[in-house]
CSV table of C-alpha atoms in Angstrom, one decimal:
chain,number,residue,atom,x,y,z
W,1,UNK,CA,-56.4,-109.3,-47.8
W,2,UNK,CA,-56.0,-106.7,-45.0
W,3,UNK,CA,-58.5,-106.2,-42.2
W,4,UNK,CA,-58.6,-102.7,-40.5
W,5,UNK,CA,-59.6,-103.6,-37.0
W,6,UNK,CA,-59.8,-102.5,-33.4
W,7,UNK,CA,-59.4,-104.9,-30.5
W,8,UNK,CA,-62.4,-103.5,-28.5
W,9,UNK,CA,-64.8,-103.3,-31.5
W,10,UNK,CA,-67.5,-105.9,-31.4
W,11,UNK,CA,-68.2,-105.3,-35.2
W,12,UNK,CA,-64.5,-106.2,-35.8
W,13,UNK,CA,-64.9,-109.3,-33.7
W,14,UNK,CA,-67.8,-110.5,-36.0
W,15,UNK,CA,-65.5,-110.4,-39.0
W,16,UNK,CA,-62.6,-112.0,-37.2
W,17,UNK,CA,-64.9,-114.9,-36.1
W,18,UNK,CA,-66.1,-115.4,-39.7
W,19,UNK,CA,-62.5,-115.4,-41.0
W,20,UNK,CA,-61.4,-117.9,-38.3
W,21,UNK,CA,-64.4,-120.2,-39.1
W,22,UNK,CA,-63.4,-120.1,-42.8
W,23,UNK,CA,-59.7,-120.6,-42.0
W,24,UNK,CA,-58.9,-117.5,-44.0
W,25,UNK,CA,-55.7,-115.6,-43.0
W,26,UNK,CA,-55.5,-111.8,-43.4
W,27,UNK,CA,-53.2,-109.1,-42.3
W,28,UNK,CA,-54.6,-107.3,-39.3
W,29,UNK,CA,-54.1,-103.5,-39.1
W,30,UNK,CA,-55.2,-102.1,-35.7
W,31,UNK,CA,-56.5,-98.6,-35.9
W,32,UNK,CA,-57.9,-96.4,-33.2
W,33,UNK,CA,-61.6,-95.7,-32.6
W,34,UNK,CA,-63.1,-92.7,-30.9
W,35,UNK,CA,-62.6,-92.9,-27.2
W,36,UNK,CA,-60.0,-95.7,-27.0
W,37,UNK,CA,-57.1,-93.3,-26.4
W,38,UNK,CA,-55.4,-94.1,-29.7
W,39,UNK,CA,-56.6,-91.3,-31.9
W,40,UNK,CA,-53.1,-91.0,-33.5
W,41,UNK,CA,-53.5,-94.5,-35.0
W,42,UNK,CA,-56.8,-93.2,-36.4
W,43,UNK,CA,-55.2,-90.3,-38.4
W,44,UNK,CA,-53.5,-92.4,-41.1
W,45,UNK,CA,-56.6,-94.6,-41.5
W,46,UNK,CA,-58.8,-91.6,-42.4
W,47,UNK,CA,-56.9,-91.4,-45.7
W,48,UNK,CA,-58.1,-94.9,-46.5
W,49,UNK,CA,-61.6,-94.8,-45.0
W,50,UNK,CA,-62.8,-91.2,-44.5
W,51,UNK,CA,-65.5,-92.3,-42.1
W,52,UNK,CA,-62.9,-93.8,-39.9
W,53,UNK,CA,-65.1,-96.8,-38.8
W,54,UNK,CA,-63.9,-100.3,-38.4
W,55,UNK,CA,-63.9,-103.0,-39.5
W,56,UNK,CA,-63.0,-102.5,-43.2
W,57,UNK,CA,-61.6,-105.3,-45.4
W,58,UNK,CA,-59.3,-104.4,-48.2
W,59,UNK,CA,-59.3,-107.1,-50.9
W,60,UNK,CA,-56.2,-108.0,-53.0
W,61,UNK,CA,-57.8,-105.9,-55.8
W,62,UNK,CA,-57.7,-102.9,-53.5
W,63,UNK,CA,-61.5,-102.7,-53.0
W,64,UNK,CA,-62.3,-101.4,-49.5
W,65,UNK,CA,-65.3,-103.3,-48.1
W,66,UNK,CA,-67.2,-101.8,-45.1
W,67,UNK,CA,-70.0,-102.8,-42.7
W,68,UNK,CA,-69.4,-106.0,-40.8
W,69,UNK,CA,-72.5,-107.8,-42.2
W,70,UNK,CA,-71.6,-107.0,-45.8
W,71,UNK,CA,-68.1,-108.2,-45.2
W,72,UNK,CA,-69.3,-111.5,-43.5
W,73,UNK,CA,-71.7,-112.1,-46.5
W,74,UNK,CA,-68.8,-111.4,-48.9
W,75,UNK,CA,-66.6,-114.0,-47.1
W,76,UNK,CA,-69.4,-116.5,-47.1
W,77,UNK,CA,-70.0,-116.1,-50.8
W,78,UNK,CA,-66.3,-116.3,-51.6
W,79,UNK,CA,-65.3,-119.1,-49.2
W,80,UNK,CA,-68.4,-121.3,-49.1
W,81,UNK,CA,-67.2,-123.8,-46.4
W,82,UNK,CA,-68.4,-124.0,-43.7
W,83,UNK,CA,-71.6,-122.2,-44.7
W,84,UNK,CA,-72.6,-119.2,-42.5
W,85,UNK,CA,-76.3,-119.3,-43.4
W,86,UNK,CA,-78.8,-122.1,-43.4
W,87,UNK,CA,-79.9,-123.6,-46.8
W,88,UNK,CA,-83.7,-122.9,-46.6
W,89,UNK,CA,-85.0,-119.4,-47.3
W,90,UNK,CA,-86.9,-119.0,-44.0
W,91,UNK,CA,-83.9,-120.1,-42.1
W,92,UNK,CA,-81.6,-117.7,-43.9
W,93,UNK,CA,-84.0,-114.9,-43.2
W,94,UNK,CA,-84.2,-115.9,-39.5
W,95,UNK,CA,-80.4,-116.0,-39.1
W,96,UNK,CA,-80.0,-112.6,-40.9
W,97,UNK,CA,-82.9,-111.1,-38.9
W,98,UNK,CA,-81.2,-111.9,-35.6
W,99,UNK,CA,-77.9,-110.4,-36.8
W,100,UNK,CA,-79.7,-107.3,-38.0
W,101,UNK,CA,-81.7,-107.0,-34.7
W,102,UNK,CA,-78.3,-107.0,-32.8
W,103,UNK,CA,-76.7,-104.6,-35.3
W,104,UNK,CA,-79.5,-102.1,-35.7
W,105,UNK,CA,-81.5,-102.3,-32.4
W,106,UNK,CA,-78.6,-102.7,-30.0
W,107,UNK,CA,-75.1,-102.0,-31.3
W,108,UNK,CA,-76.1,-99.0,-33.5
W,109,UNK,CA,-77.4,-97.2,-30.4
W,110,UNK,CA,-74.4,-97.7,-28.1
W,111,UNK,CA,-71.1,-97.3,-30.1
W,112,UNK,CA,-68.4,-94.8,-28.9
W,113,UNK,CA,-69.4,-92.1,-31.3
W,114,UNK,CA,-73.0,-92.2,-30.2
W,115,UNK,CA,-71.9,-92.2,-26.5
W,116,UNK,CA,-69.7,-89.2,-27.2
W,117,UNK,CA,-72.6,-87.3,-28.8
W,118,UNK,CA,-75.0,-88.2,-26.0
W,119,UNK,CA,-72.5,-87.1,-23.4
W,120,UNK,CA,-72.8,-83.5,-24.8
W,121,UNK,CA,-76.5,-83.3,-23.9
W,122,UNK,CA,-76.7,-81.1,-20.8
W,123,UNK,CA,-77.5,-83.1,-17.7
W,124,UNK,CA,-76.8,-86.5,-19.4
W,125,UNK,CA,-73.3,-87.1,-18.0
W,126,UNK,CA,-71.5,-90.4,-17.8
W,127,UNK,CA,-74.2,-91.9,-15.6
W,128,UNK,CA,-76.9,-91.1,-18.2
W,129,UNK,CA,-74.8,-92.7,-21.0
W,130,UNK,CA,-74.4,-95.9,-19.0
W,131,UNK,CA,-78.2,-96.0,-18.3
W,132,UNK,CA,-78.8,-95.4,-22.1
W,133,UNK,CA,-76.5,-98.2,-23.1
W,134,UNK,CA,-78.0,-100.6,-20.5
W,135,UNK,CA,-81.6,-99.7,-21.6
W,136,UNK,CA,-80.9,-100.7,-25.3
W,137,UNK,CA,-78.9,-103.8,-24.4
W,138,UNK,CA,-81.7,-105.1,-22.1
W,139,UNK,CA,-84.5,-104.3,-24.5
W,140,UNK,CA,-82.6,-105.6,-27.5
W,141,UNK,CA,-81.4,-108.9,-26.1
W,142,UNK,CA,-84.9,-109.4,-24.6
W,143,UNK,CA,-86.4,-109.1,-28.1
W,144,UNK,CA,-83.8,-111.5,-29.5
W,145,UNK,CA,-84.6,-114.0,-26.7
W,146,UNK,CA,-88.3,-113.8,-27.6
W,147,UNK,CA,-87.6,-114.5,-31.2
W,148,UNK,CA,-85.3,-117.4,-30.3
W,149,UNK,CA,-87.9,-118.9,-27.9
W,150,UNK,CA,-90.5,-118.7,-30.7
W,151,UNK,CA,-88.4,-120.2,-33.6
W,152,UNK,CA,-85.2,-121.9,-32.4
W,153,UNK,CA,-85.0,-125.6,-33.1
W,154,UNK,CA,-81.3,-126.6,-33.0
W,155,UNK,CA,-78.3,-126.1,-30.6
W,156,UNK,CA,-77.4,-122.8,-32.2
W,157,UNK,CA,-79.5,-119.8,-33.2
W,158,UNK,CA,-80.6,-121.2,-36.5
W,159,UNK,CA,-79.8,-124.9,-36.7
W,160,UNK,CA,-77.1,-127.4,-36.0
W,161,UNK,CA,-74.1,-125.2,-36.8
W,162,UNK,CA,-73.3,-121.6,-35.9
W,163,UNK,CA,-74.4,-119.0,-38.6
W,164,UNK,CA,-74.3,-115.3,-39.0
W,165,UNK,CA,-76.7,-114.8,-36.1
W,166,UNK,CA,-74.4,-116.6,-33.7
W,167,UNK,CA,-71.5,-114.5,-35.0
W,168,UNK,CA,-73.4,-111.3,-34.1
W,169,UNK,CA,-74.8,-112.6,-30.8
W,170,UNK,CA,-71.4,-113.6,-29.4
W,171,UNK,CA,-69.6,-110.2,-29.1
W,172,UNK,CA,-72.8,-108.4,-28.1
W,173,UNK,CA,-73.5,-110.9,-25.3
W,174,UNK,CA,-69.8,-110.7,-24.1
W,175,UNK,CA,-70.2,-106.9,-23.9
W,176,UNK,CA,-73.5,-107.2,-22.1
W,177,UNK,CA,-71.8,-109.4,-19.4
W,178,UNK,CA,-69.0,-106.8,-19.1
W,179,UNK,CA,-71.7,-104.2,-18.4
W,180,UNK,CA,-72.9,-106.3,-15.5
W,181,UNK,CA,-75.9,-107.8,-17.3
W,182,UNK,CA,-76.6,-111.4,-16.5
W,183,UNK,CA,-77.3,-113.6,-19.5
W,184,UNK,CA,-79.1,-116.2,-17.4
W,185,UNK,CA,-82.2,-114.1,-17.6
W,186,UNK,CA,-82.4,-115.2,-21.2
W,187,UNK,CA,-82.2,-119.1,-21.3
W,188,UNK,CA,-81.8,-119.5,-25.1
W,189,UNK,CA,-79.1,-116.8,-25.3
W,190,UNK,CA,-77.3,-118.2,-22.2
W,191,UNK,CA,-77.3,-121.8,-23.6
W,192,UNK,CA,-76.1,-120.8,-27.0
W,193,UNK,CA,-73.3,-118.6,-25.5
W,194,UNK,CA,-72.1,-121.6,-23.4
W,195,UNK,CA,-71.7,-123.6,-26.7
W,196,UNK,CA,-70.1,-120.7,-28.6
W,197,UNK,CA,-67.5,-120.2,-25.8
W,198,UNK,CA,-66.2,-123.7,-26.5
W,199,UNK,CA,-65.6,-123.0,-30.2
W,200,UNK,CA,-62.0,-121.8,-30.8
W,201,UNK,CA,-63.0,-119.4,-33.7
W,202,UNK,CA,-65.3,-117.6,-31.3
W,203,UNK,CA,-63.3,-117.8,-28.0
W,204,UNK,CA,-60.1,-116.4,-29.6
W,205,UNK,CA,-61.9,-113.5,-31.4
W,206,UNK,CA,-64.0,-112.0,-28.7
W,207,UNK,CA,-63.7,-108.2,-28.4
W,208,UNK,CA,-61.1,-107.1,-25.8
W,209,UNK,CA,-62.3,-105.4,-22.7
W,210,UNK,CA,-62.4,-101.6,-22.7
W,211,UNK,CA,-59.5,-100.2,-20.7
U,1,UNK,CA,-98.0,-113.8,-48.2
U,2,UNK,CA,-99.0,-111.1,-45.8
U,3,UNK,CA,-97.0,-107.9,-45.1
U,4,UNK,CA,-97.5,-106.2,-41.7
U,5,UNK,CA,-96.8,-102.7,-42.6
U,6,UNK,CA,-97.2,-99.0,-41.6
U,7,UNK,CA,-97.6,-96.2,-44.1
U,8,UNK,CA,-95.1,-93.9,-42.5
U,9,UNK,CA,-92.4,-96.5,-41.8
U,10,UNK,CA,-89.4,-96.2,-44.1
U,11,UNK,CA,-88.4,-99.8,-43.3
U,12,UNK,CA,-91.8,-100.9,-44.6
U,13,UNK,CA,-91.2,-98.8,-47.7
U,14,UNK,CA,-88.0,-100.7,-48.5
U,15,UNK,CA,-89.9,-104.0,-48.5
U,16,UNK,CA,-92.8,-102.6,-50.6
U,17,UNK,CA,-90.3,-101.3,-53.2
U,18,UNK,CA,-88.7,-104.7,-53.4
U,19,UNK,CA,-92.1,-106.4,-53.8
U,20,UNK,CA,-93.1,-104.0,-56.5
U,21,UNK,CA,-89.8,-104.4,-58.4
U,22,UNK,CA,-90.3,-108.2,-58.3
U,23,UNK,CA,-94.0,-107.9,-59.3
U,24,UNK,CA,-95.0,-109.9,-56.2
U,25,UNK,CA,-98.5,-109.3,-54.8
U,26,UNK,CA,-99.0,-109.6,-51.0
U,27,UNK,CA,-101.8,-108.7,-48.6
U,28,UNK,CA,-101.0,-105.5,-46.7
U,29,UNK,CA,-102.1,-105.3,-43.1
U,30,UNK,CA,-101.5,-101.9,-41.7
U,31,UNK,CA,-100.6,-101.8,-38.0
U,32,UNK,CA,-99.8,-98.9,-35.7
U,33,UNK,CA,-96.4,-97.9,-34.6
U,34,UNK,CA,-95.4,-96.0,-31.5
U,35,UNK,CA,-96.4,-92.4,-31.9
U,36,UNK,CA,-98.5,-92.5,-35.0
U,37,UNK,CA,-101.7,-92.3,-33.0
U,38,UNK,CA,-103.0,-95.7,-33.9
U,39,UNK,CA,-101.9,-97.8,-30.9
U,40,UNK,CA,-105.2,-99.7,-31.0
U,41,UNK,CA,-104.2,-101.2,-34.3
U,42,UNK,CA,-100.9,-102.2,-32.6
U,43,UNK,CA,-102.6,-104.3,-29.8
U,44,UNK,CA,-103.7,-107.2,-32.1
U,45,UNK,CA,-100.3,-107.3,-33.8
U,46,UNK,CA,-98.4,-107.9,-30.6
U,47,UNK,CA,-100.0,-111.4,-30.5
U,48,UNK,CA,-98.3,-112.1,-33.8
U,49,UNK,CA,-95.0,-110.2,-33.3
U,50,UNK,CA,-94.3,-109.5,-29.6
U,51,UNK,CA,-91.7,-106.8,-30.5
U,52,UNK,CA,-94.4,-104.9,-32.4
U,53,UNK,CA,-92.0,-103.6,-35.1
U,54,UNK,CA,-92.8,-103.4,-38.8
U,55,UNK,CA,-92.3,-104.6,-41.4
U,56,UNK,CA,-92.8,-108.3,-40.9
U,57,UNK,CA,-93.6,-110.7,-43.8
U,58,UNK,CA,-95.7,-113.8,-43.1
U,59,UNK,CA,-95.0,-116.5,-45.6
U,60,UNK,CA,-97.7,-119.0,-46.9
U,61,UNK,CA,-96.1,-121.6,-44.5
U,62,UNK,CA,-96.8,-119.3,-41.6
U,63,UNK,CA,-93.2,-118.2,-41.0
U,64,UNK,CA,-92.9,-114.6,-39.7
U,65,UNK,CA,-89.9,-112.9,-41.3
U,66,UNK,CA,-88.6,-109.7,-39.6
U,67,UNK,CA,-86.0,-107.0,-40.3
U,68,UNK,CA,-86.4,-105.3,-43.6
U,69,UNK,CA,-82.9,-106.2,-45.1
U,70,UNK,CA,-83.5,-109.9,-44.2
U,71,UNK,CA,-86.9,-109.8,-45.9
U,72,UNK,CA,-85.5,-108.1,-49.0
U,73,UNK,CA,-82.7,-110.7,-49.3
U,74,UNK,CA,-85.3,-113.4,-48.9
U,75,UNK,CA,-87.4,-112.0,-51.7
U,76,UNK,CA,-84.3,-111.6,-53.9
U,77,UNK,CA,-83.4,-115.3,-53.4
U,78,UNK,CA,-86.9,-116.6,-53.9
U,79,UNK,CA,-87.9,-114.3,-56.8
U,80,UNK,CA,-84.5,-113.8,-58.7
U,81,UNK,CA,-85.7,-111.4,-61.4
U,82,UNK,CA,-84.8,-108.5,-61.5
U,83,UNK,CA,-81.8,-109.1,-59.3
U,84,UNK,CA,-81.4,-106.7,-56.4
U,85,UNK,CA,-77.7,-107.2,-56.0
U,86,UNK,CA,-74.8,-106.9,-58.5
U,87,UNK,CA,-73.2,-110.2,-59.7
U,88,UNK,CA,-69.6,-109.5,-58.5
U,89,UNK,CA,-68.6,-110.0,-54.9
U,90,UNK,CA,-67.2,-106.6,-54.3
U,91,UNK,CA,-70.3,-105.0,-55.9
U,92,UNK,CA,-72.6,-107.0,-53.8
U,93,UNK,CA,-70.6,-106.0,-50.7
U,94,UNK,CA,-70.8,-102.4,-51.7
U,95,UNK,CA,-74.5,-102.4,-52.3
U,96,UNK,CA,-75.1,-104.2,-48.9
U,97,UNK,CA,-72.7,-101.8,-47.1
U,98,UNK,CA,-74.7,-98.7,-48.3
U,99,UNK,CA,-78.0,-100.3,-47.2
U,100,UNK,CA,-76.4,-101.2,-43.8
U,101,UNK,CA,-74.9,-97.7,-43.3
U,102,UNK,CA,-78.4,-96.3,-43.8
U,103,UNK,CA,-80.1,-98.9,-41.6
U,104,UNK,CA,-77.5,-98.8,-38.7
U,105,UNK,CA,-76.0,-95.4,-38.8
U,106,UNK,CA,-79.1,-93.3,-39.6
U,107,UNK,CA,-82.4,-95.1,-39.3
U,108,UNK,CA,-81.5,-97.1,-36.1
U,109,UNK,CA,-80.9,-93.8,-34.3
U,110,UNK,CA,-84.0,-91.9,-35.3
U,111,UNK,CA,-87.1,-94.2,-35.2
U,112,UNK,CA,-90.2,-93.3,-33.1
U,113,UNK,CA,-89.2,-95.6,-30.2
U,114,UNK,CA,-85.8,-94.0,-29.9
U,115,UNK,CA,-87.3,-90.5,-30.1
U,116,UNK,CA,-89.8,-91.4,-27.4
U,117,UNK,CA,-86.9,-92.6,-25.1
U,118,UNK,CA,-84.8,-89.5,-25.9
U,119,UNK,CA,-87.7,-87.2,-25.1
U,120,UNK,CA,-87.7,-88.5,-21.5
U,121,UNK,CA,-84.2,-87.2,-20.9
U,122,UNK,CA,-84.6,-84.1,-18.7
U,123,UNK,CA,-84.0,-80.9,-20.8
U,124,UNK,CA,-84.1,-82.8,-24.1
U,125,UNK,CA,-87.6,-81.7,-25.2
U,126,UNK,CA,-89.0,-81.9,-28.7
U,127,UNK,CA,-86.4,-79.4,-30.0
U,128,UNK,CA,-83.6,-81.6,-28.7
U,129,UNK,CA,-85.1,-84.7,-30.4
U,130,UNK,CA,-85.3,-82.8,-33.7
U,131,UNK,CA,-81.7,-81.7,-33.4
U,132,UNK,CA,-80.6,-85.3,-32.6
U,133,UNK,CA,-82.4,-86.7,-35.7
U,134,UNK,CA,-81.0,-83.9,-37.9
U,135,UNK,CA,-77.4,-84.6,-36.6
U,136,UNK,CA,-77.5,-88.3,-37.5
U,137,UNK,CA,-79.2,-87.8,-40.9
U,138,UNK,CA,-76.6,-85.2,-41.9
U,139,UNK,CA,-73.7,-87.2,-40.7
U,140,UNK,CA,-75.0,-90.5,-42.1
U,141,UNK,CA,-76.0,-89.2,-45.5
U,142,UNK,CA,-72.7,-87.3,-45.7
U,143,UNK,CA,-70.8,-90.6,-45.1
U,144,UNK,CA,-72.9,-92.3,-47.8
U,145,UNK,CA,-72.1,-89.5,-50.2
U,146,UNK,CA,-68.4,-89.9,-49.5
U,147,UNK,CA,-68.6,-93.7,-50.3
U,148,UNK,CA,-70.6,-93.0,-53.4
U,149,UNK,CA,-68.1,-90.4,-54.6
U,150,UNK,CA,-65.2,-92.9,-54.1
U,151,UNK,CA,-66.8,-96.0,-55.7
U,152,UNK,CA,-69.9,-95.3,-57.8
U,153,UNK,CA,-69.5,-96.1,-61.6
U,154,UNK,CA,-73.1,-96.4,-63.0
U,155,UNK,CA,-76.3,-94.4,-62.9
U,156,UNK,CA,-77.5,-96.0,-59.7
U,157,UNK,CA,-75.7,-96.7,-56.4
U,158,UNK,CA,-74.0,-99.9,-57.5
U,159,UNK,CA,-74.3,-100.2,-61.3
U,160,UNK,CA,-76.8,-99.9,-64.2
U,161,UNK,CA,-79.9,-101.0,-62.3
U,162,UNK,CA,-81.3,-100.2,-58.8
U,163,UNK,CA,-80.1,-102.6,-56.1
U,164,UNK,CA,-80.7,-103.1,-52.4
U,165,UNK,CA,-78.6,-99.9,-51.7
U,166,UNK,CA,-81.1,-97.8,-53.8
U,167,UNK,CA,-84.0,-99.4,-52.0
U,168,UNK,CA,-82.6,-98.2,-48.7
U,169,UNK,CA,-81.5,-94.8,-49.9
U,170,UNK,CA,-84.9,-93.8,-51.3
U,171,UNK,CA,-87.1,-93.7,-48.2
U,172,UNK,CA,-84.3,-92.3,-46.0
U,173,UNK,CA,-83.7,-89.4,-48.5
U,174,UNK,CA,-87.4,-88.7,-48.8
U,175,UNK,CA,-87.5,-88.4,-45.0
U,176,UNK,CA,-84.4,-86.2,-45.0
U,177,UNK,CA,-86.2,-83.8,-47.4
U,178,UNK,CA,-89.2,-83.7,-45.2
U,179,UNK,CA,-87.0,-82.7,-42.3
U,180,UNK,CA,-85.9,-79.7,-44.3
U,181,UNK,CA,-82.5,-81.1,-45.4
U,182,UNK,CA,-81.5,-80.3,-49.0
U,183,UNK,CA,-80.2,-83.3,-50.9
U,184,UNK,CA,-78.4,-81.0,-53.4
U,185,UNK,CA,-75.5,-80.8,-50.9
U,186,UNK,CA,-74.8,-84.4,-51.9
U,187,UNK,CA,-74.5,-84.5,-55.7
U,188,UNK,CA,-74.4,-88.3,-56.0
U,189,UNK,CA,-77.4,-88.8,-53.8
U,190,UNK,CA,-79.4,-86.0,-55.5
U,191,UNK,CA,-78.7,-87.5,-58.9
U,192,UNK,CA,-79.6,-91.0,-58.0
U,193,UNK,CA,-82.8,-89.8,-56.2
U,194,UNK,CA,-83.9,-88.0,-59.4
U,195,UNK,CA,-83.6,-91.3,-61.3
U,196,UNK,CA,-85.4,-93.3,-58.6
U,197,UNK,CA,-88.3,-90.9,-58.4
U,198,UNK,CA,-89.1,-91.7,-62.1
U,199,UNK,CA,-89.4,-95.5,-61.3
U,200,UNK,CA,-92.9,-96.5,-60.5
U,201,UNK,CA,-91.9,-99.2,-58.0
U,202,UNK,CA,-90.1,-96.5,-56.0
U,203,UNK,CA,-92.5,-93.5,-56.5
U,204,UNK,CA,-95.6,-95.5,-55.5
U,205,UNK,CA,-94.0,-96.9,-52.4
U,206,UNK,CA,-92.4,-94.0,-50.6
U,207,UNK,CA,-93.2,-93.7,-46.9
U,208,UNK,CA,-96.2,-91.4,-46.2
U,209,UNK,CA,-95.6,-88.1,-44.5
U,210,UNK,CA,-96.1,-88.1,-40.7
U,211,UNK,CA,-99.3,-86.4,-39.8
């Protein structure tokens, strides 16, 4: 299989963590994303994926799978061990809901293509974009912390082993720290992140810092 | 089970369609969402769900499930018939990827709480918010159409029966039409929507028009 990836993309990081947890080897093809200064690497990729977003996983049958959560669920169904979701229905829903809260209520509002569109609003400027990103990261991780405080029972987000929720929490929290946001304001998130940093599959697949 | 819902919420519409397809009855509790003029109905709900977002499904065990896709996956696992995902791995990933593209690349950028935050940007105004919403709906549904054109084989998004992808496509497309966007520019979407409008579980659970 071939993973179209970008080193600064937190959505790519999610898929790389899942692959590492499963012990699945793939070919990594780094492609540019808007604003990372590598638009020339992007041009070839548009022939494969017209939307140009990463990650995308090409299977050995030639199917191109997009959207990080759909790819992670695919990997979990195809390579069942270790499982990336709890066994019970409510636990599965909880793990998925944290992943989705991070994907839809934080990451969706702050990727490079949204920042580029925002920057074109008169009066917004680079400072306005930074404030926008900060607003949604603070609000979104605050909401995640409230859900964790209400429901968490084990050492990770949803039990005794990392699940899809932890895979989504890790790169988003790393990016929050890089934006100068202290995770200590959220005790559950900070504690889980300390555990995840000690796991090789997570530590080795964090998103790279933006240049 | 009890569904905390709002009549104009397209995320609520997704869960209602899934419940109707499965033939599962739940108690519907309508709560206000930001900007619908019913903030008083919202106050009680914040005690149950501090983030205040809908939909949320309360199970008979008292678990509160959030995030529409997590709820729909929960329903599909608990009530297997009719299945809401294809059987093959690549088909499942495709159906989920379309649902996620709609959730993360369109809906996440245009809900009332994002519009309210945008409207506070100096010079943005109501016109700016309308243009913002229109931009993401056009770009996002255009990207969905490209994926459908490349991969679709059956009468619905991912095969011979409606799946999670159709459940997400339906309310988003209805809202696009209400914003004056013609679906005919996207032949695959327009054709699928014509089929979905004839299915009672979809037609009876569309989001209500904003007053």
